[in-house]
Amino acid sequence: MVKKLRPSPKPRIGVYSMGLQTYWKQFPGLKERLTGYGEFIAAQVEKMDAQVYFYGMVDCEEQGRACGEYMNENGVDLVLAHSATYVTSASVLPVHQICKAPAVVLNLQPTARINYEATTTGEWLAHCGACPVPELSNAFCRAGIPFRVVNGLLGLTKTPEISLTDENTAELPQAVRAWKEIGEWVRAAGVKRGLSGARIGFLGNTYSGMLDMYSDFTMVQAQTGAHIQVLEMCDLDRLLKTVSEEETAWKLQEIQEFFQISEDKAADPLAQKPTREQLEWAAKVAAAQQKLAVEYRLDGLTYYYHGAPGGAYEKLQSGFIVGHSLLTAGGIPCAGEGDLKTCLAMKICDLLGVGGSFCEIVVTDYRDGTILMGHDGPFHLAIAKGKPILRGMGLYHGKQGTGVSVEAKVRTGAITNLACTQTGDGSLKLIITEAQACDGPIMTIGNTQTPVKFKKDPDSYMDEWFAQAPTHHFAMSVGHNASLFEKTADLLGIPCVTLDR
């Protein structure tokens, strides 16, 4: 795959365990045992490509305040609060009053079943993490602190010597489920970290008249932390002039590696084999686009420009599609028609490692019960079924100019569509739908298209979709990611709705 041009920052995850200070003298070894469980959690989270800050044990109000300060000092994106045994809520509340990072309480019991005949009070206390969670939830609620809870098994692979029961629970479904959920929270925190301070380029303008596309840059930054870098066509044109013959040849080789060059076999006479001149121009423009992304440290790009008929900028924009597909595969998602909101949805998908290809509704196949979804323009190469095809377009429909376009479909299997729209008060909203990408026929017109089957028939699904007032674009990701996207929306503080469940 294309190498990432800008590595995504790792999420910063705070972890602490909680307990009651009074217990430590009463039950020797209990504190060390519970702290060991917390260390295990921290180690597991660190394997998720996260920076982990483990405070240790919070067992009184003073430790709660110190832990909150520790989390703030390290700028954590998420706090995993390990409910190791009973604790007074007064000990834990200060952590989250001081540190405003989202909190997830981990109620992870070390064993699937205690040894009833041999269990002592100290042994029981090592397994009663659920006991304080109602008290904590009540205190958090009354203090106005949002919280989430993950219930399940701890998932150790061996039993500590101090234990009187079997704690090897890693393969049990309650542990697998819990750790999948924890992993989703960590990945969602990575999106929050990745968007905060991300630089999204806005090149040109929004397609005239597409009222759903228009976005308030200030509101986008206020809600996501992403900076919108306004770019001009002359910025790209300046860099185009610096592209050498060697750089063009290297890009042309890259294009030939990642794409299949079509022959003159398409049904549409407008979509035939690209000429050598068209491919070389697309390669030169792609080299300039990469220079633009590097110079302005872009993490995403929203673009649209038509230029005067026959003008230099019309020719420049005619070479956009191939280079923007390569940038998208390289971790810099590119959304056409000036659709900043869908660029954000694509970036969320990219940060989560699930693709994110630019789509709209293409046509409905009532015989197969599918809706074709795709777009003219860039495609996410990492989620393609086979090699995408390049076709020479005699006309960009609805736009000016001619050039090379990408024809492809997302690989067969589970997919999730993620739309980012905006409500009347300016708030962003995510719309989520899980479905299946099918291996049905597509048109040979130089557009990306994927036949998608929803849980409901096409008309019933579209009834639900249109009722949410979406934009007409969205990002298509691979896998069933509704739970992951919902957690991401939660941490970003953006409302979301999941359809067709």
Coordinates of C-alpha atoms in Angstrom, one line a residue:
M1 CA 0.0 0.0 0.0
V2 CA 0.9 3.6 -0.3
K3 CA 3.1 4.8 2.6
K4 CA 1.5 7.1 5.0
L5 CA 2.7 10.7 4.4
R6 CA 2.0 11.8 8.0
P7 CA 1.8 9.3 10.8
S8 CA -1.2 9.6 13.1
P9 CA -0.5 10.6 16.7
K10 CA -1.0 7.9 19.3
P11 CA -3.9 8.4 21.8
R12 CA -2.8 9.2 25.4
I13 CA -4.7 6.9 27.7
G14 CA -4.7 7.3 31.5
V15 CA -5.2 4.2 33.7
Y16 CA -5.7 3.9 37.4
S17 CA -7.1 1.3 39.8
M18 CA -9.3 2.1 42.8
G19 CA -9.7 0.6 46.2
L20 CA -10.4 1.4 49.9
Q21 CA -7.3 2.4 51.9
T22 CA -8.7 0.7 55.1
Y23 CA -8.5 -2.7 53.4
W24 CA -4.7 -2.7 53.0
K25 CA -3.8 -3.4 56.7
Q26 CA -6.7 -5.7 57.1
F27 CA -5.9 -7.9 54.2
P28 CA -2.1 -8.2 53.5
G29 CA -1.3 -8.5 49.8
L30 CA -4.6 -7.2 48.5
K31 CA -3.3 -3.9 47.4
E32 CA -0.4 -5.4 45.5
R33 CA -2.7 -7.9 43.9
L34 CA -5.2 -5.3 42.7
T35 CA -2.4 -3.0 41.5
G36 CA -1.1 -5.9 39.5
Y37 CA -4.4 -6.2 37.8
G38 CA -4.2 -2.5 36.9
E39 CA -0.7 -3.0 35.5
F40 CA -2.0 -5.8 33.4
I41 CA -4.7 -3.5 32.0
A42 CA -2.1 -0.8 31.3
A43 CA 0.1 -3.3 29.5
Q44 CA -2.8 -4.6 27.3
V45 CA -3.8 -1.0 26.4
E46 CA -0.2 -0.2 25.5
K47 CA -0.3 -3.1 22.9
M48 CA -3.1 -1.1 21.2
D49 CA -0.5 1.4 19.9
A50 CA -1.4 3.9 22.6
Q51 CA 0.7 6.0 25.0
V52 CA -0.3 4.8 28.5
Y53 CA 0.0 6.7 31.8
F54 CA -0.6 4.4 34.7
Y55 CA -1.1 6.2 38.0
G56 CA -1.5 3.2 40.3
M57 CA -4.0 3.0 43.2
V58 CA -6.5 5.7 44.1
D59 CA -7.7 4.8 47.6
C60 CA -8.6 8.1 49.3
E61 CA -9.5 11.7 48.4
E62 CA -5.9 12.9 48.4
Q63 CA -4.9 10.2 45.9
G64 CA -7.9 11.1 43.8
R65 CA -6.8 14.7 43.5
A66 CA -3.1 13.7 42.8
C67 CA -4.3 11.3 40.1
G68 CA -6.4 14.0 38.5
E69 CA -3.4 16.3 38.4
Y70 CA -1.2 13.5 37.0
M71 CA -3.7 12.9 34.2
N72 CA -3.8 16.6 33.3
E73 CA 0.0 16.8 33.4
N74 CA 0.2 14.1 30.7
G75 CA -2.6 15.5 28.6
V76 CA -4.6 12.2 28.4
D77 CA -7.4 11.8 25.9
L78 CA -9.2 9.1 27.9
V79 CA -9.2 7.8 31.4
L80 CA -9.8 4.1 32.1
A81 CA -10.9 3.9 35.7
H82 CA -10.3 0.3 36.9
S83 CA -12.9 -0.7 39.6
A84 CA -10.7 -3.2 41.4
T85 CA -12.7 -3.5 44.6
Y86 CA -15.0 -1.4 46.7
V87 CA -14.0 2.3 46.9
T88 CA -15.8 5.3 48.3
S89 CA -17.0 7.6 45.5
A90 CA -15.5 10.5 47.4
S91 CA -12.0 9.1 46.6
V92 CA -12.7 8.8 42.9
L93 CA -14.8 11.9 42.1
P94 CA -11.8 14.3 42.4
V95 CA -10.0 12.5 39.6
H96 CA -12.6 13.4 37.1
Q97 CA -13.5 16.8 38.6
I98 CA -9.8 17.8 38.0
C99 CA -9.2 15.9 34.7
K100 CA -12.0 16.5 32.2
A101 CA -10.9 13.8 29.8
P102 CA -13.7 11.3 29.1
A103 CA -14.0 8.5 31.7
V104 CA -14.6 4.8 31.2
V105 CA -15.1 2.7 34.3
L106 CA -13.7 -0.9 33.9
N107 CA -15.7 -3.4 35.8
L108 CA -13.5 -6.4 35.0
Q109 CA -13.9 -9.4 37.4
P110 CA -10.7 -11.5 37.5
T111 CA -12.6 -14.9 37.7
A112 CA -15.6 -16.4 36.1
R113 CA -16.6 -18.0 39.4
I114 CA -15.2 -17.7 42.9
N115 CA -14.2 -20.7 44.9
Y116 CA -17.2 -20.7 47.2
E117 CA -15.9 -23.3 49.6
A118 CA -12.4 -21.7 50.1
T119 CA -13.1 -18.0 49.6
T120 CA -12.1 -15.6 52.4
T121 CA -13.2 -12.0 52.8
G122 CA -9.9 -10.9 51.4
E123 CA -10.3 -13.2 48.4
W124 CA -13.9 -11.9 47.8
L125 CA -12.7 -8.3 47.9
A126 CA -10.4 -9.0 45.0
H127 CA -13.4 -9.9 42.9
C128 CA -16.0 -7.4 43.9
G129 CA -15.2 -4.6 41.4
A130 CA -18.9 -4.3 40.5
C131 CA -19.8 -3.3 44.0
P132 CA -18.9 0.4 43.9
V133 CA -20.0 1.0 40.3
P134 CA -23.6 2.0 41.2
E135 CA -22.3 4.4 43.8
L136 CA -19.8 5.9 41.3
S137 CA -22.4 6.3 38.6
N138 CA -24.7 8.1 41.1
A139 CA -21.9 10.5 42.1
F140 CA -20.8 11.1 38.6
C141 CA -24.4 11.8 37.5
R142 CA -25.0 14.3 40.3
A143 CA -21.7 16.0 39.7
G144 CA -22.4 16.4 35.9
I145 CA -19.6 14.1 34.9
P146 CA -20.3 11.9 31.8
F147 CA -19.1 8.3 32.2
R148 CA -19.2 5.0 30.4
V149 CA -18.9 1.4 31.8
V150 CA -17.4 -1.7 30.4
N151 CA -18.5 -4.9 32.2
G152 CA -16.8 -8.3 31.8
L153 CA -13.9 -10.5 32.7
L154 CA -10.3 -9.3 33.2
G155 CA -8.8 -11.7 30.7
L156 CA -5.7 -12.9 32.5
T157 CA -3.8 -15.9 30.9
K158 CA -2.5 -17.3 34.3
T159 CA -3.7 -17.3 37.9
P160 CA -1.8 -15.2 40.5
E161 CA -0.3 -17.3 43.3
I162 CA -2.4 -15.5 45.9
S163 CA -5.6 -16.4 44.2
L164 CA -7.9 -19.2 45.5
T165 CA -9.7 -19.7 42.1
D166 CA -9.1 -20.0 38.4
E167 CA -8.3 -16.6 36.9
N168 CA -7.3 -17.8 33.4
T169 CA -10.2 -16.1 31.5
A170 CA -8.6 -14.7 28.4
E171 CA -10.5 -17.0 26.0
L172 CA -13.9 -16.6 27.7
P173 CA -16.5 -14.6 25.7
Q174 CA -17.0 -12.1 28.5
A175 CA -13.3 -11.2 28.4
V176 CA -13.1 -11.1 24.6
R177 CA -16.2 -8.9 24.4
A178 CA -14.9 -6.5 27.2
W179 CA -11.5 -6.1 25.6
K180 CA -13.0 -5.5 22.2
E181 CA -15.0 -2.7 23.7
I182 CA -12.0 -1.3 25.5
G183 CA -10.1 -1.4 22.2
E184 CA -12.8 0.5 20.5
W185 CA -12.7 3.2 23.2
V186 CA -8.9 3.5 22.8
R187 CA -9.2 3.7 19.0
A188 CA -12.0 6.3 19.4
A189 CA -9.6 8.3 21.6
G190 CA -7.1 8.1 18.8
V191 CA -9.6 9.8 16.5
K192 CA -10.1 12.6 19.0
R193 CA -6.3 13.0 19.3
G194 CA -5.9 12.8 15.5
L195 CA -8.5 15.4 14.7
S196 CA -7.5 17.8 17.3
G197 CA -4.9 19.9 15.5
A198 CA -5.3 18.1 12.2
R199 CA -4.8 20.4 9.2
I200 CA -7.5 20.0 6.5
G201 CA -6.8 21.8 3.3
F202 CA -9.6 23.5 1.5
L203 CA -8.5 24.1 -2.1
G204 CA -10.6 26.2 -4.4
N205 CA -14.3 26.5 -3.4
T206 CA -17.5 24.5 -3.0
Y207 CA -19.4 23.4 -6.1
S208 CA -21.9 26.2 -6.8
G209 CA -25.4 25.6 -5.6
M210 CA -24.8 22.5 -3.5
L211 CA -26.2 24.0 -0.4
D212 CA -25.7 20.9 1.7
M213 CA -21.9 21.2 1.1
Y214 CA -21.4 24.6 2.6
S215 CA -19.6 24.5 6.0
D216 CA -18.7 27.0 8.7
F217 CA -15.0 26.6 9.2
T218 CA -15.2 28.1 12.7
M219 CA -17.9 25.6 13.8
V220 CA -15.8 22.7 12.3
Q221 CA -12.8 23.7 14.3
A222 CA -14.8 24.4 17.4
Q223 CA -16.4 20.9 17.3
T224 CA -13.4 18.8 16.2
G225 CA -10.2 20.8 16.8
A226 CA -9.2 20.5 13.2
H227 CA -7.7 23.6 11.5
I228 CA -8.9 24.4 8.0
Q229 CA -6.1 25.6 5.8
V230 CA -7.4 27.7 2.9
L231 CA -5.4 27.0 -0.2
E232 CA -5.4 28.6 -3.6
M233 CA -5.0 27.0 -7.1
C234 CA -1.9 29.2 -7.5
D235 CA -0.3 27.4 -4.5
L236 CA -0.7 24.1 -6.4
D237 CA 0.3 25.7 -9.7
R238 CA 3.5 27.0 -8.1
L239 CA 4.5 23.6 -6.9
L240 CA 3.6 22.1 -10.3
K241 CA 6.2 24.2 -11.9
T242 CA 8.8 22.6 -9.6
V243 CA 8.0 19.0 -10.6
S244 CA 10.9 17.5 -12.5
E245 CA 10.8 14.9 -15.3
E246 CA 12.2 12.3 -12.8
E247 CA 9.5 13.0 -10.3
T248 CA 6.8 12.7 -13.0
A249 CA 8.4 9.4 -14.2
W250 CA 8.4 8.1 -10.6
K251 CA 4.7 9.0 -10.1
L252 CA 3.9 7.4 -13.4
Q253 CA 5.5 4.2 -12.3
E254 CA 3.6 4.4 -9.0
I255 CA 0.3 4.8 -10.9
Q256 CA 1.0 1.8 -13.1
E257 CA 1.7 -0.3 -10.0
F258 CA -1.5 0.6 -8.2
F259 CA -3.9 0.9 -11.1
Q260 CA -5.0 -1.1 -14.1
I261 CA -4.9 1.0 -17.3
S262 CA -8.1 0.4 -19.3
E263 CA -8.4 -0.5 -22.9
D264 CA -11.1 0.9 -25.3
K265 CA -13.7 -1.5 -24.1
A266 CA -16.1 0.6 -22.0
A267 CA -19.7 0.9 -23.1
D268 CA -19.5 4.7 -22.6
P269 CA -17.6 6.3 -25.5
L270 CA -16.6 9.0 -23.0
A271 CA -14.7 6.5 -20.9
Q272 CA -11.9 4.8 -22.9
K273 CA -8.2 4.0 -22.7
P274 CA -6.3 7.0 -21.3
T275 CA -3.8 8.5 -23.6
R276 CA -0.1 8.6 -22.8
E277 CA -0.4 12.4 -22.5
Q278 CA -3.3 12.1 -20.0
L279 CA -1.4 9.6 -17.8
E280 CA 1.8 11.8 -17.8
W281 CA -0.3 14.9 -16.9
A282 CA -2.0 13.0 -14.1
A283 CA 1.4 11.8 -12.8
K284 CA 2.8 15.3 -12.9
V285 CA -0.2 16.8 -11.1
A286 CA 0.0 13.9 -8.6
A287 CA 3.6 14.8 -7.8
A288 CA 2.5 18.4 -7.2
Q289 CA -0.4 17.3 -5.0
Q290 CA 2.0 15.4 -2.8
K291 CA 4.3 18.4 -2.6
L292 CA 1.3 20.5 -1.6
A293 CA 0.3 18.0 1.2
V294 CA 3.9 18.0 2.5
E295 CA 4.5 21.7 2.4
Y296 CA 1.2 22.6 4.2
R297 CA 1.4 19.5 6.5
L298 CA -2.0 18.4 5.5
D299 CA -4.0 15.6 7.1
G300 CA -6.9 15.8 4.7
L301 CA -7.9 17.8 1.7
T302 CA -11.3 19.2 0.4
Y303 CA -11.3 20.6 -3.1
Y304 CA -13.2 21.8 -6.1
Y305 CA -12.3 24.1 -8.9
H306 CA -13.4 24.3 -12.5
G307 CA -11.4 27.2 -14.0
A308 CA -12.1 29.2 -17.1
P309 CA -12.8 27.1 -20.2
G310 CA -9.4 26.3 -21.9
G311 CA -7.5 28.0 -19.1
A312 CA -4.5 26.7 -17.2
Y313 CA -6.4 26.0 -14.0
E314 CA -9.0 24.0 -15.9
K315 CA -6.2 21.8 -17.2
L316 CA -4.7 21.6 -13.7
Q317 CA -7.9 20.4 -12.0
S318 CA -8.5 17.9 -14.8
G319 CA -5.5 15.9 -13.4
F320 CA -6.7 15.8 -9.8
I321 CA -8.4 12.4 -9.5
V322 CA -5.5 10.0 -9.6
G323 CA -3.2 12.0 -7.3
H324 CA -6.0 12.5 -4.8
S325 CA -6.6 8.7 -4.8
L326 CA -3.0 8.2 -4.0
L327 CA -3.1 10.8 -1.2
T328 CA -6.2 9.2 0.2
A329 CA -4.5 5.8 0.4
G330 CA -1.5 7.6 2.0
G331 CA -3.6 8.8 5.0
I332 CA -4.7 12.2 3.5
P333 CA -8.3 11.7 2.5
C334 CA -9.5 13.9 -0.3
A335 CA -13.1 14.9 -0.8
G336 CA -14.4 16.5 -3.9
E337 CA -16.9 19.2 -4.6
G338 CA -15.8 21.2 -1.6
D339 CA -17.4 18.7 0.8
L340 CA -15.5 19.4 4.1
K341 CA -18.0 17.5 6.2
T342 CA -17.4 14.3 4.3
C343 CA -13.7 14.9 4.4
L344 CA -14.0 14.8 8.2
A345 CA -16.0 11.5 7.9
M346 CA -13.3 10.1 5.7
K347 CA -10.6 11.2 8.1
I348 CA -12.4 9.5 11.0
C349 CA -12.4 6.3 9.0
D350 CA -8.8 6.7 8.0
L351 CA -7.7 7.3 11.6
L352 CA -9.5 4.1 12.6
G353 CA -7.8 2.1 9.8
V354 CA -11.1 1.2 8.1
G355 CA -10.7 3.1 4.8
G356 CA -13.2 5.8 4.0
S357 CA -14.0 6.2 0.3
F358 CA -16.0 9.2 -1.1
C359 CA -19.5 8.1 -2.0
E360 CA -23.0 9.1 -3.0
I361 CA -26.1 7.2 -4.1
V362 CA -25.6 6.2 -7.8
V363 CA -28.6 4.1 -8.8
T364 CA -30.9 1.4 -7.3
D365 CA -31.0 -2.2 -8.5
Y366 CA -34.4 -3.4 -7.6
R367 CA -33.8 -6.8 -8.9
D368 CA -30.8 -7.5 -6.7
G369 CA -32.2 -5.4 -3.9
T370 CA -29.0 -3.2 -3.8
I371 CA -28.1 0.4 -4.1
L372 CA -25.0 1.3 -6.1
M373 CA -22.8 3.8 -4.1
G374 CA -19.8 5.6 -5.4
H375 CA -18.7 8.8 -7.1
D376 CA -16.6 10.3 -9.9
G377 CA -13.3 11.3 -8.3
P378 CA -10.8 9.8 -5.8
F379 CA -11.1 6.3 -4.3
H380 CA -9.5 4.7 -1.3
L381 CA -7.1 2.2 -2.8
A382 CA -6.7 0.3 0.5
I383 CA -10.2 -1.0 0.4
A384 CA -10.6 -1.8 -3.3
K385 CA -11.7 -5.1 -4.8
G386 CA -8.8 -5.8 -7.1
K387 CA -6.9 -3.2 -9.0
P388 CA -8.8 0.0 -9.7
I389 CA -9.1 0.8 -13.4
L390 CA -8.1 4.1 -14.9
R391 CA -10.2 5.4 -17.8
G392 CA -9.6 8.4 -20.0
M393 CA -12.6 10.6 -19.7
G394 CA -13.7 12.7 -22.7
L395 CA -15.9 14.7 -20.4
Y396 CA -16.2 15.1 -16.6
H397 CA -20.0 15.1 -16.2
G398 CA -21.3 18.1 -14.5
K399 CA -17.8 19.6 -14.4
Q400 CA -15.4 21.1 -16.9
G401 CA -12.4 19.5 -18.5
T402 CA -11.2 16.0 -19.5
G403 CA -8.7 13.6 -17.9
V404 CA -8.2 10.3 -16.1
S405 CA -10.7 8.9 -13.7
V406 CA -10.9 5.9 -11.4
E407 CA -13.3 3.0 -11.8
A408 CA -13.4 0.7 -8.8
K409 CA -15.5 -0.9 -6.1
V410 CA -15.1 -1.6 -2.5
R411 CA -14.2 -5.3 -1.7
T412 CA -17.0 -7.6 -1.0
G413 CA -18.1 -8.1 2.6
A414 CA -19.2 -6.0 5.6
I415 CA -19.1 -2.3 5.2
T416 CA -20.3 0.7 7.3
N417 CA -21.3 4.1 5.8
L418 CA -20.4 7.1 7.8
A419 CA -22.0 10.4 6.9
C420 CA -21.2 13.8 8.5
T421 CA -24.0 16.3 8.2
Q422 CA -24.9 19.6 9.8
T423 CA -28.1 20.6 11.6
G424 CA -29.9 23.9 11.5
D425 CA -28.0 25.2 14.6
G426 CA -24.7 24.5 13.0
S427 CA -23.9 21.3 14.9
L428 CA -22.2 18.4 13.2
K429 CA -24.0 15.1 13.3
L430 CA -22.8 11.6 12.3
I431 CA -25.2 9.1 10.5
I432 CA -24.1 5.5 10.6
T433 CA -25.3 2.4 8.7
E434 CA -23.9 -1.1 8.6
A435 CA -24.5 -3.1 5.4
Q436 CA -22.9 -5.6 3.0
A437 CA -20.9 -4.8 -0.2
C438 CA -21.9 -7.2 -2.9
D439 CA -20.0 -8.4 -6.0
G440 CA -22.6 -7.3 -8.5
P441 CA -22.1 -5.7 -11.9
I442 CA -21.2 -2.0 -12.2
M443 CA -21.2 0.5 -15.1
T444 CA -18.0 1.0 -17.1
I445 CA -18.2 4.8 -17.0
G446 CA -15.0 5.7 -15.1
N447 CA -16.8 6.1 -11.7
T448 CA -16.4 4.3 -8.4
Q449 CA -19.4 2.1 -7.7
T450 CA -20.2 -0.6 -5.1
P451 CA -23.5 -2.5 -4.9
V452 CA -24.6 -2.4 -1.3
K453 CA -27.3 -4.5 0.3
F454 CA -28.9 -3.2 3.5
K455 CA -30.9 -5.0 6.1
K456 CA -34.1 -3.4 4.7
D457 CA -35.2 -3.1 1.1
P458 CA -33.7 -0.1 -0.8
D459 CA -36.8 2.1 -0.5
S460 CA -37.3 1.5 3.2
Y461 CA -33.7 2.2 3.8
M462 CA -33.7 5.4 1.8
D463 CA -36.8 6.5 3.7
E464 CA -34.8 6.3 6.9
W465 CA -31.6 7.8 5.4
F466 CA -33.3 10.9 3.9
A467 CA -35.2 11.6 7.1
Q468 CA -31.9 12.3 8.8
A469 CA -31.2 15.3 6.5
P470 CA -27.8 14.0 5.4
T471 CA -25.6 15.6 2.8
H472 CA -25.6 13.7 -0.5
H473 CA -22.0 12.4 0.2
F474 CA -20.7 10.0 2.8
A475 CA -17.7 7.8 3.5
M476 CA -17.7 4.0 3.0
S477 CA -15.6 2.0 5.4
V478 CA -14.9 -1.7 5.5
G479 CA -16.1 -3.8 8.4
H480 CA -19.1 -3.4 10.7
N481 CA -18.0 -0.3 12.6
A482 CA -21.2 1.1 14.1
S483 CA -20.1 0.6 17.7
L484 CA -16.7 2.1 17.0
F485 CA -18.2 5.1 15.2
E486 CA -20.7 5.6 18.1
K487 CA -17.8 5.7 20.6
T488 CA -15.9 8.1 18.4
A489 CA -19.0 10.4 18.3
D490 CA -19.3 10.2 22.1
L491 CA -15.7 11.2 22.7
L492 CA -15.9 14.1 20.2
G493 CA -19.2 15.3 21.7
I494 CA -21.0 15.0 18.3
P495 CA -24.5 13.6 18.1
C496 CA -24.9 10.4 16.1
V497 CA -27.7 8.2 14.9
T498 CA -27.3 4.5 13.7
L499 CA -29.8 3.3 11.1
D500 CA -31.1 0.0 9.9
R501 CA -30.3 -2.1 13.0

